[in-house]
C-alpha atoms as an extended CHARMM CRD file, in Angstrom:
* protein
*
        70  EXT
         1         1  UNK       CA              0.0000000000        0.0000000000        0.0000000000  PROA      1               0.0000000000
         2         2  UNK       CA              1.1530000000        3.5240000000       -0.7030000000  PROA      2               0.0000000000
         3         3  UNK       CA              2.1510000000        5.6590000000        2.2400000000  PROA      3               0.0000000000
         4         4  UNK       CA              0.8330000000        8.9260000000        0.8390000000  PROA      4               0.0000000000
         5         5  UNK       CA             -1.5090000000        9.5800000000        3.7480000000  PROA      5               0.0000000000
         6         6  UNK       CA              0.6920000000        9.0260000000        6.7990000000  PROA      6               0.0000000000
         7         7  UNK       CA              1.5210000000       10.8810000000        9.9800000000  PROA      7               0.0000000000
         8         8  UNK       CA              4.3770000000       10.1760000000       12.3580000000  PROA      8               0.0000000000
         9         9  UNK       CA              3.3930000000       10.4660000000       15.9930000000  PROA      9               0.0000000000
        10        10  UNK       CA              5.6180000000       10.5460000000       19.0500000000  PROA      10              0.0000000000
        11        11  UNK       CA              3.6390000000        8.7070000000       21.6910000000  PROA      11              0.0000000000
        12        12  UNK       CA              4.0310000000        5.6440000000       23.8920000000  PROA      12              0.0000000000
        13        13  UNK       CA              2.0610000000        3.4980000000       26.2730000000  PROA      13              0.0000000000
        14        14  UNK       CA             -1.4920000000        4.5930000000       26.9810000000  PROA      14              0.0000000000
        15        15  UNK       CA             -1.2230000000        7.5650000000       24.6160000000  PROA      15              0.0000000000
        16        16  UNK       CA             -0.3190000000        5.2370000000       21.7590000000  PROA      16              0.0000000000
        17        17  UNK       CA             -3.1900000000        2.9050000000       22.6750000000  PROA      17              0.0000000000
        18        18  UNK       CA             -5.5640000000        5.8760000000       22.6910000000  PROA      18              0.0000000000
        19        19  UNK       CA             -4.3530000000        6.9610000000       19.2510000000  PROA      19              0.0000000000
        20        20  UNK       CA             -4.7970000000        3.4580000000       17.8570000000  PROA      20              0.0000000000
        21        21  UNK       CA             -8.3870000000        3.5090000000       19.0780000000  PROA      21              0.0000000000
        22        22  UNK       CA             -8.9820000000        6.9050000000       17.4900000000  PROA      22              0.0000000000
        23        23  UNK       CA             -7.4000000000        5.7750000000       14.1960000000  PROA      23              0.0000000000
        24        24  UNK       CA             -9.6410000000        2.7220000000       14.1960000000  PROA      24              0.0000000000
        25        25  UNK       CA            -12.7470000000        4.8400000000       14.8420000000  PROA      25              0.0000000000
        26        26  UNK       CA            -11.8610000000        7.3150000000       12.0770000000  PROA      26              0.0000000000
        27        27  UNK       CA            -11.1480000000        4.5380000000        9.5710000000  PROA      27              0.0000000000
        28        28  UNK       CA            -14.3330000000        2.6720000000       10.4610000000  PROA      28              0.0000000000
        29        29  UNK       CA            -16.4450000000        5.8050000000        9.9250000000  PROA      29              0.0000000000
        30        30  UNK       CA            -14.7960000000        6.3460000000        6.5120000000  PROA      30              0.0000000000
        31        31  UNK       CA            -14.9910000000        2.6240000000        5.6470000000  PROA      31              0.0000000000
        32        32  UNK       CA            -11.2640000000        2.4910000000        4.8750000000  PROA      32              0.0000000000
        33        33  UNK       CA             -8.1890000000        0.6120000000        6.0600000000  PROA      33              0.0000000000
        34        34  UNK       CA             -5.4960000000        2.0120000000        8.3290000000  PROA      34              0.0000000000
        35        35  UNK       CA             -2.2080000000        0.5950000000        9.5990000000  PROA      35              0.0000000000
        36        36  UNK       CA              0.8590000000        1.4920000000       11.6290000000  PROA      36              0.0000000000
        37        37  UNK       CA              4.5710000000        1.0830000000       10.9920000000  PROA      37              0.0000000000
        38        38  UNK       CA              7.5890000000        1.8630000000       13.0900000000  PROA      38              0.0000000000
        39        39  UNK       CA              9.3540000000        5.0700000000       12.2320000000  PROA      39              0.0000000000
        40        40  UNK       CA             12.7550000000        6.3160000000       13.3610000000  PROA      40              0.0000000000
        41        41  UNK       CA             11.2170000000        8.8890000000       15.6670000000  PROA      41              0.0000000000
        42        42  UNK       CA              7.8570000000        7.3610000000       16.5790000000  PROA      42              0.0000000000
        43        43  UNK       CA              4.9600000000        5.4640000000       15.0530000000  PROA      43              0.0000000000
        44        44  UNK       CA              3.6790000000        6.0340000000       11.5250000000  PROA      44              0.0000000000
        45        45  UNK       CA             -0.1250000000        5.9710000000       11.2210000000  PROA      45              0.0000000000
        46        46  UNK       CA             -1.2790000000        5.5070000000        7.6170000000  PROA      46              0.0000000000
        47        47  UNK       CA             -4.7270000000        5.8270000000        6.1000000000  PROA      47              0.0000000000
        48        48  UNK       CA             -6.1710000000        5.0650000000        2.6750000000  PROA      48              0.0000000000
        49        49  UNK       CA             -7.3720000000        8.6330000000        2.1720000000  PROA      49              0.0000000000
        50        50  UNK       CA             -6.2290000000       12.1400000000        3.0060000000  PROA      50              0.0000000000
        51        51  UNK       CA             -9.4900000000       13.1360000000        4.7110000000  PROA      51              0.0000000000
        52        52  UNK       CA             -8.9880000000       10.4620000000        7.3680000000  PROA      52              0.0000000000
        53        53  UNK       CA             -5.3530000000       11.4800000000        7.8140000000  PROA      53              0.0000000000
        54        54  UNK       CA             -6.4440000000       15.0930000000        8.3380000000  PROA      54              0.0000000000
        55        55  UNK       CA             -9.0840000000       14.0190000000       10.8390000000  PROA      55              0.0000000000
        56        56  UNK       CA             -6.4670000000       12.0050000000       12.7330000000  PROA      56              0.0000000000
        57        57  UNK       CA             -4.1240000000       15.0110000000       12.7650000000  PROA      57              0.0000000000
        58        58  UNK       CA             -6.8860000000       17.1110000000       14.3440000000  PROA      58              0.0000000000
        59        59  UNK       CA             -7.4250000000       14.3930000000       16.9420000000  PROA      59              0.0000000000
        60        60  UNK       CA             -3.7070000000       14.3990000000       17.7850000000  PROA      60              0.0000000000
        61        61  UNK       CA             -3.7490000000       18.1870000000       18.1090000000  PROA      61              0.0000000000
        62        62  UNK       CA             -6.8040000000       18.0110000000       20.3460000000  PROA      62              0.0000000000
        63        63  UNK       CA             -5.0150000000       15.5510000000       22.6170000000  PROA      63              0.0000000000
        64        64  UNK       CA             -1.8510000000       17.6630000000       22.6910000000  PROA      64              0.0000000000
        65        65  UNK       CA              0.1860000000       15.0000000000       20.8780000000  PROA      65              0.0000000000
        66        66  UNK       CA              2.5700000000       16.2550000000       18.1930000000  PROA      66              0.0000000000
        67        67  UNK       CA              2.5270000000       14.6890000000       14.7540000000  PROA      67              0.0000000000
        68        68  UNK       CA              4.1820000000       15.3680000000       11.4210000000  PROA      68              0.0000000000
        69        69  UNK       CA              3.7440000000       14.2150000000        7.8420000000  PROA      69              0.0000000000
        70        70  UNK       CA              5.4820000000       10.9820000000        7.2430000000  PROA      70              0.0000000000
């Protein structure tokens, strides 16, 4: 799968679990697939579409968790 719609997040433990739950919710609402990969500086969250990626970025911001395109 292409990694066009990915964000790298620096989070661990319960924060990372929370973000996985949010990614799952966002993807389920959009009826798309999402996945994670390890990145050098965190965890890469990838989505099949840019709208879901943008929604996830807003969720990260709302939770005070930094993320960057990746």
